[in-house]
């Protein structure tokens, strides 16, 4: 009787499944980390093991000269590069310009690059009248036309105009791919906008010897200093032209990994 019970127990154990843990793509300085997915397969091996999942998105910073850095997000064949530190400020207005490059490598090895321009503007309430407030807080909600990448000269809600050397590039809220305006608790009006643009336009803005941002309502005009323009030039030269490799001399320290998060789809 006891022998029969032992044989039955062994048969049950033989039919159970086992957990297979693959730590190959989840290693770190502190040791291996558990993967996002655990596969459970029959011990006999009759069921195929699914292909491994992509590693999590890795975040890192690439330091540049003059105080800025490029924030890098990478997940599989997708990567995103955003410049931080390019700011200009005057009495009552602070403006930050953030060029972005999104790179996707296809299965045949070809690389597709998409370019965006993000900016954040904060202004004190005394600069904003009622008409300007209504415009900045609501007009940007209009969706952009599908596939349009150049900023046409049309009547609309002009947020700002960049003057690169002698060329003017107006940016209209209606043409943005993302727009958000809000009053902050301290009484400051803030708005963020994201625009898609072609490489030639990004080149003209990033490599200009003189770069000005201006607005008619509210009325301001600000120059980007030498340090800010050099940050833009470094971003375009290193990441857009040379795919993340400094062409002559190292621009900063080695890349610093700052975290790992869940893999996600490309965002605007």
Coordinates of C-alpha atoms in Angstrom, one line a residue:
X1 CA 0.0 0.0 0.0
X2 CA 2.8 2.4 0.9
X3 CA 4.7 1.5 -2.3
X4 CA 1.6 2.3 -4.4
X5 CA 1.2 5.7 -2.6
X6 CA 4.9 6.6 -3.3
X7 CA 4.6 5.6 -7.0
X8 CA 1.4 7.7 -7.3
X9 CA 3.1 10.7 -5.7
X10 CA 6.1 10.4 -8.1
X11 CA 3.8 10.3 -11.1
X12 CA 2.1 13.5 -9.9
X13 CA 5.4 15.3 -9.3
X14 CA 6.5 14.3 -12.8
X15 CA 3.5 15.9 -14.4
X16 CA 4.0 19.3 -12.6
X17 CA 5.5 22.3 -14.2
X18 CA 8.7 24.1 -13.3
X19 CA 9.5 27.8 -13.4
X20 CA 12.3 28.8 -15.7
X21 CA 14.1 32.1 -14.9
X22 CA 16.2 33.9 -17.5
X23 CA 18.4 36.6 -16.1
X24 CA 20.5 37.1 -19.2
X25 CA 19.2 40.6 -20.1
X26 CA 18.5 41.8 -16.6
X27 CA 22.0 42.1 -15.1
X28 CA 23.2 45.1 -13.2
X29 CA 26.1 46.2 -11.0
X30 CA 24.2 45.0 -8.0
X31 CA 23.6 41.5 -9.5
X32 CA 21.0 39.9 -11.6
X33 CA 17.4 41.2 -11.4
X34 CA 14.2 39.2 -11.9
X35 CA 12.8 39.5 -15.4
X36 CA 9.5 41.1 -16.3
X37 CA 8.0 37.7 -17.5
X38 CA 8.4 34.2 -16.0
X39 CA 7.7 31.4 -18.4
X40 CA 6.1 28.1 -17.0
X41 CA 6.7 25.1 -19.2
X42 CA 6.2 21.3 -18.7
X43 CA 9.3 19.6 -17.4
X44 CA 9.2 17.2 -20.4
X45 CA 10.0 20.2 -22.7
X46 CA 7.2 19.4 -25.0
X47 CA 5.9 23.0 -25.2
X48 CA 8.1 25.6 -26.9
X49 CA 9.6 28.4 -24.8
X50 CA 8.4 31.8 -26.1
X51 CA 11.1 34.2 -27.4
X52 CA 12.7 36.4 -24.7
X53 CA 11.1 39.8 -24.0
X54 CA 12.9 43.0 -24.7
X55 CA 14.8 44.5 -21.8
X56 CA 13.4 47.4 -20.0
X57 CA 13.9 51.0 -21.2
X58 CA 17.3 52.2 -20.1
X59 CA 17.7 55.8 -19.1
X60 CA 21.1 57.6 -19.2
X61 CA 22.6 61.1 -19.4
X62 CA 25.3 62.3 -21.8
X63 CA 27.0 65.3 -20.3
X64 CA 27.9 68.2 -22.6
X65 CA 30.2 71.2 -22.2
X66 CA 28.6 74.4 -20.9
X67 CA 26.4 72.7 -18.3
X68 CA 23.8 70.9 -20.4
X69 CA 23.2 67.2 -21.0
X70 CA 21.3 64.9 -23.4
X71 CA 18.8 62.6 -21.7
X72 CA 18.8 59.2 -23.5
X73 CA 16.0 56.6 -23.5
X74 CA 16.7 53.2 -25.2
X75 CA 14.5 50.2 -25.6
X76 CA 15.4 47.6 -28.2
X77 CA 15.6 49.2 -31.6
X78 CA 14.1 52.5 -30.4
X79 CA 15.9 55.4 -28.8
X80 CA 15.1 59.0 -27.9
X81 CA 17.6 61.8 -27.3
X82 CA 16.5 65.1 -25.6
X83 CA 18.7 68.1 -24.9
X84 CA 18.3 69.8 -21.5
X85 CA 19.9 73.0 -20.3
X86 CA 19.2 75.4 -23.2
X87 CA 17.5 78.2 -21.4
X88 CA 17.1 82.0 -21.7
X89 CA 15.4 84.3 -19.2
X90 CA 14.4 87.9 -18.9
X91 CA 12.3 89.9 -16.4
X92 CA 9.1 87.9 -15.9
X93 CA 9.7 85.3 -18.6
X94 CA 11.7 82.0 -18.6
X95 CA 12.0 79.9 -21.7
X96 CA 13.6 76.5 -22.3
X97 CA 14.2 75.0 -25.7
X98 CA 14.6 71.2 -26.0
X99 CA 15.4 69.6 -29.4
X100 CA 14.6 65.9 -29.7
X101 CA 15.7 63.1 -32.0
X102 CA 13.8 59.8 -32.1
X103 CA 15.7 56.9 -33.8
X104 CA 14.2 53.6 -34.8
X105 CA 16.2 50.8 -36.5
X106 CA 14.2 48.4 -38.7
X107 CA 14.8 44.7 -39.2
X108 CA 16.8 45.4 -42.4
X109 CA 19.2 47.7 -40.5
X110 CA 17.9 51.0 -41.9
X111 CA 17.5 53.8 -39.4
X112 CA 14.5 56.2 -39.4
X113 CA 15.0 59.5 -37.6
X114 CA 12.2 61.8 -36.4
X115 CA 12.8 65.3 -35.1
X116 CA 10.8 67.3 -32.6
X117 CA 11.1 70.7 -30.9
X118 CA 9.8 71.0 -27.3
X119 CA 9.7 74.2 -25.3
X120 CA 8.5 75.3 -22.0
X121 CA 7.6 78.9 -21.2
X122 CA 6.8 80.4 -17.9
X123 CA 5.7 84.0 -17.4
X124 CA 4.6 86.2 -14.5
X125 CA 1.0 87.1 -14.3
X126 CA 1.5 90.9 -14.7
X127 CA 2.7 90.2 -18.3
X128 CA -0.5 88.4 -19.3
X129 CA -3.8 90.2 -20.1
X130 CA -7.1 88.5 -20.3
X131 CA -7.0 87.9 -24.1
X132 CA -3.5 86.4 -23.9
X133 CA -4.5 84.2 -21.0
X134 CA -7.5 82.8 -23.0
X135 CA -5.3 82.2 -26.0
X136 CA -2.4 80.5 -24.2
X137 CA -4.7 78.3 -22.1
X138 CA -7.1 77.1 -24.8
X139 CA -6.1 77.7 -28.4
X140 CA -3.4 75.1 -28.4
X141 CA -5.9 72.3 -28.0
X142 CA -6.6 72.2 -31.7
X143 CA -5.2 69.0 -33.3
X144 CA -2.5 69.3 -36.0
X145 CA -3.0 68.2 -39.6
X146 CA -1.9 64.7 -40.2
X147 CA 1.5 64.4 -41.7
X148 CA 2.3 68.1 -41.7
X149 CA 5.9 68.8 -40.5
X150 CA 6.6 72.4 -41.7
X151 CA 5.1 75.4 -40.0
X152 CA 3.1 77.3 -42.7
X153 CA 2.7 81.0 -42.6
X154 CA -1.0 81.2 -41.9
X155 CA -3.3 83.1 -39.5
X156 CA -3.4 81.4 -36.2
X157 CA -2.3 81.5 -32.6
X158 CA 1.4 82.2 -32.9
X159 CA 3.1 81.1 -29.7
X160 CA 6.7 82.1 -30.5
X161 CA 9.0 82.8 -33.4
X162 CA 12.6 81.7 -33.6
X163 CA 14.9 83.9 -35.6
X164 CA 18.0 81.9 -36.6
X165 CA 20.5 84.3 -38.1
X166 CA 18.2 86.1 -40.6
X167 CA 15.5 83.3 -41.0
X168 CA 12.3 83.4 -39.0
X169 CA 10.4 80.3 -37.9
X170 CA 7.0 81.0 -36.5
X171 CA 5.4 78.2 -34.4
X172 CA 1.5 78.1 -34.2
X173 CA -0.4 76.4 -31.4
X174 CA -2.7 74.8 -34.0
X175 CA 0.3 73.0 -35.6
X176 CA 1.6 71.5 -32.4
X177 CA 1.4 67.8 -31.8
X178 CA 1.1 68.4 -28.0
X179 CA 0.2 71.5 -26.1
X180 CA -0.7 72.2 -22.5
X181 CA -1.2 75.5 -20.7
X182 CA -2.0 76.0 -17.0
X183 CA -1.8 78.4 -14.1
X184 CA 0.6 77.3 -11.5
X185 CA -0.1 77.8 -7.7
X186 CA 2.3 80.7 -7.5
X187 CA 0.4 82.7 -10.1
X188 CA 2.8 81.9 -13.0
X189 CA 1.4 81.0 -16.4
X190 CA 3.1 78.0 -17.9
X191 CA 2.7 76.3 -21.2
X192 CA 4.5 73.4 -22.9
X193 CA 4.4 72.7 -26.6
X194 CA 5.8 70.0 -28.9
X195 CA 6.3 70.4 -32.6
X196 CA 7.4 68.0 -35.3
X197 CA 9.9 69.5 -37.8
X198 CA 12.2 68.4 -40.6
X199 CA 15.9 67.9 -40.1
X200 CA 16.8 71.0 -42.2
X201 CA 14.8 73.3 -39.9
X202 CA 16.3 71.7 -36.7
X203 CA 19.7 72.2 -38.3
X204 CA 19.1 75.9 -39.0
X205 CA 18.0 76.5 -35.4
X206 CA 20.7 74.4 -33.7
X207 CA 23.6 75.8 -35.8
X208 CA 22.6 79.5 -35.9
X209 CA 25.3 82.0 -34.9
X210 CA 22.5 84.1 -33.5
X211 CA 19.3 82.7 -32.1
X212 CA 16.4 84.8 -30.8
X213 CA 13.0 83.7 -29.5
X214 CA 10.2 86.3 -29.5
X215 CA 6.5 86.7 -28.9
X216 CA 4.0 89.4 -29.6
X217 CA 1.4 88.5 -27.0
X218 CA 2.7 88.6 -24.4
X219 CA 5.5 90.8 -25.7
X220 CA 9.0 89.6 -25.2
X221 CA 12.2 89.1 -27.1
X222 CA 15.2 87.1 -25.8
X223 CA 18.6 86.1 -27.1
X224 CA 20.2 82.7 -26.5
X225 CA 23.7 83.1 -25.1
X226 CA 26.9 81.6 -26.4
X227 CA 26.7 78.7 -23.9
X228 CA 23.1 77.8 -25.0
X229 CA 24.0 78.0 -28.7
X230 CA 27.0 75.7 -28.2
X231 CA 24.7 73.2 -26.4
X232 CA 22.4 73.2 -29.5
X233 CA 25.4 72.8 -31.8
X234 CA 26.8 69.9 -29.8
X235 CA 23.4 68.1 -29.8
X236 CA 23.1 68.4 -33.5
X237 CA 26.7 67.5 -34.3
X238 CA 27.0 64.5 -31.9
X239 CA 23.5 62.9 -32.1
X240 CA 21.9 64.0 -35.3
X241 CA 25.1 63.8 -37.5
X242 CA 27.3 61.3 -35.7
X243 CA 24.7 59.1 -34.0
X244 CA 25.9 59.7 -30.5
X245 CA 29.7 59.7 -31.1
X246 CA 31.7 62.8 -30.5
X247 CA 33.4 63.6 -33.8
X248 CA 36.8 64.8 -32.5
X249 CA 37.2 65.0 -28.7
X250 CA 35.1 63.7 -25.9
X251 CA 32.4 66.2 -25.0
X252 CA 31.7 64.9 -21.5
X253 CA 32.3 62.0 -19.1
X254 CA 31.2 58.5 -20.1
X255 CA 27.5 58.0 -20.3
X256 CA 25.8 57.7 -16.9
X257 CA 23.0 55.2 -16.6
X258 CA 20.3 56.7 -14.4
X259 CA 17.7 54.0 -14.3
X260 CA 15.6 51.3 -15.8
X261 CA 11.9 51.3 -16.4
X262 CA 9.2 49.4 -18.1
X263 CA 9.6 49.2 -21.9
X264 CA 7.0 51.4 -23.6
X265 CA 5.9 52.6 -27.0
X266 CA 7.3 55.7 -28.7
X267 CA 5.7 58.8 -27.2
X268 CA 5.2 62.2 -28.6

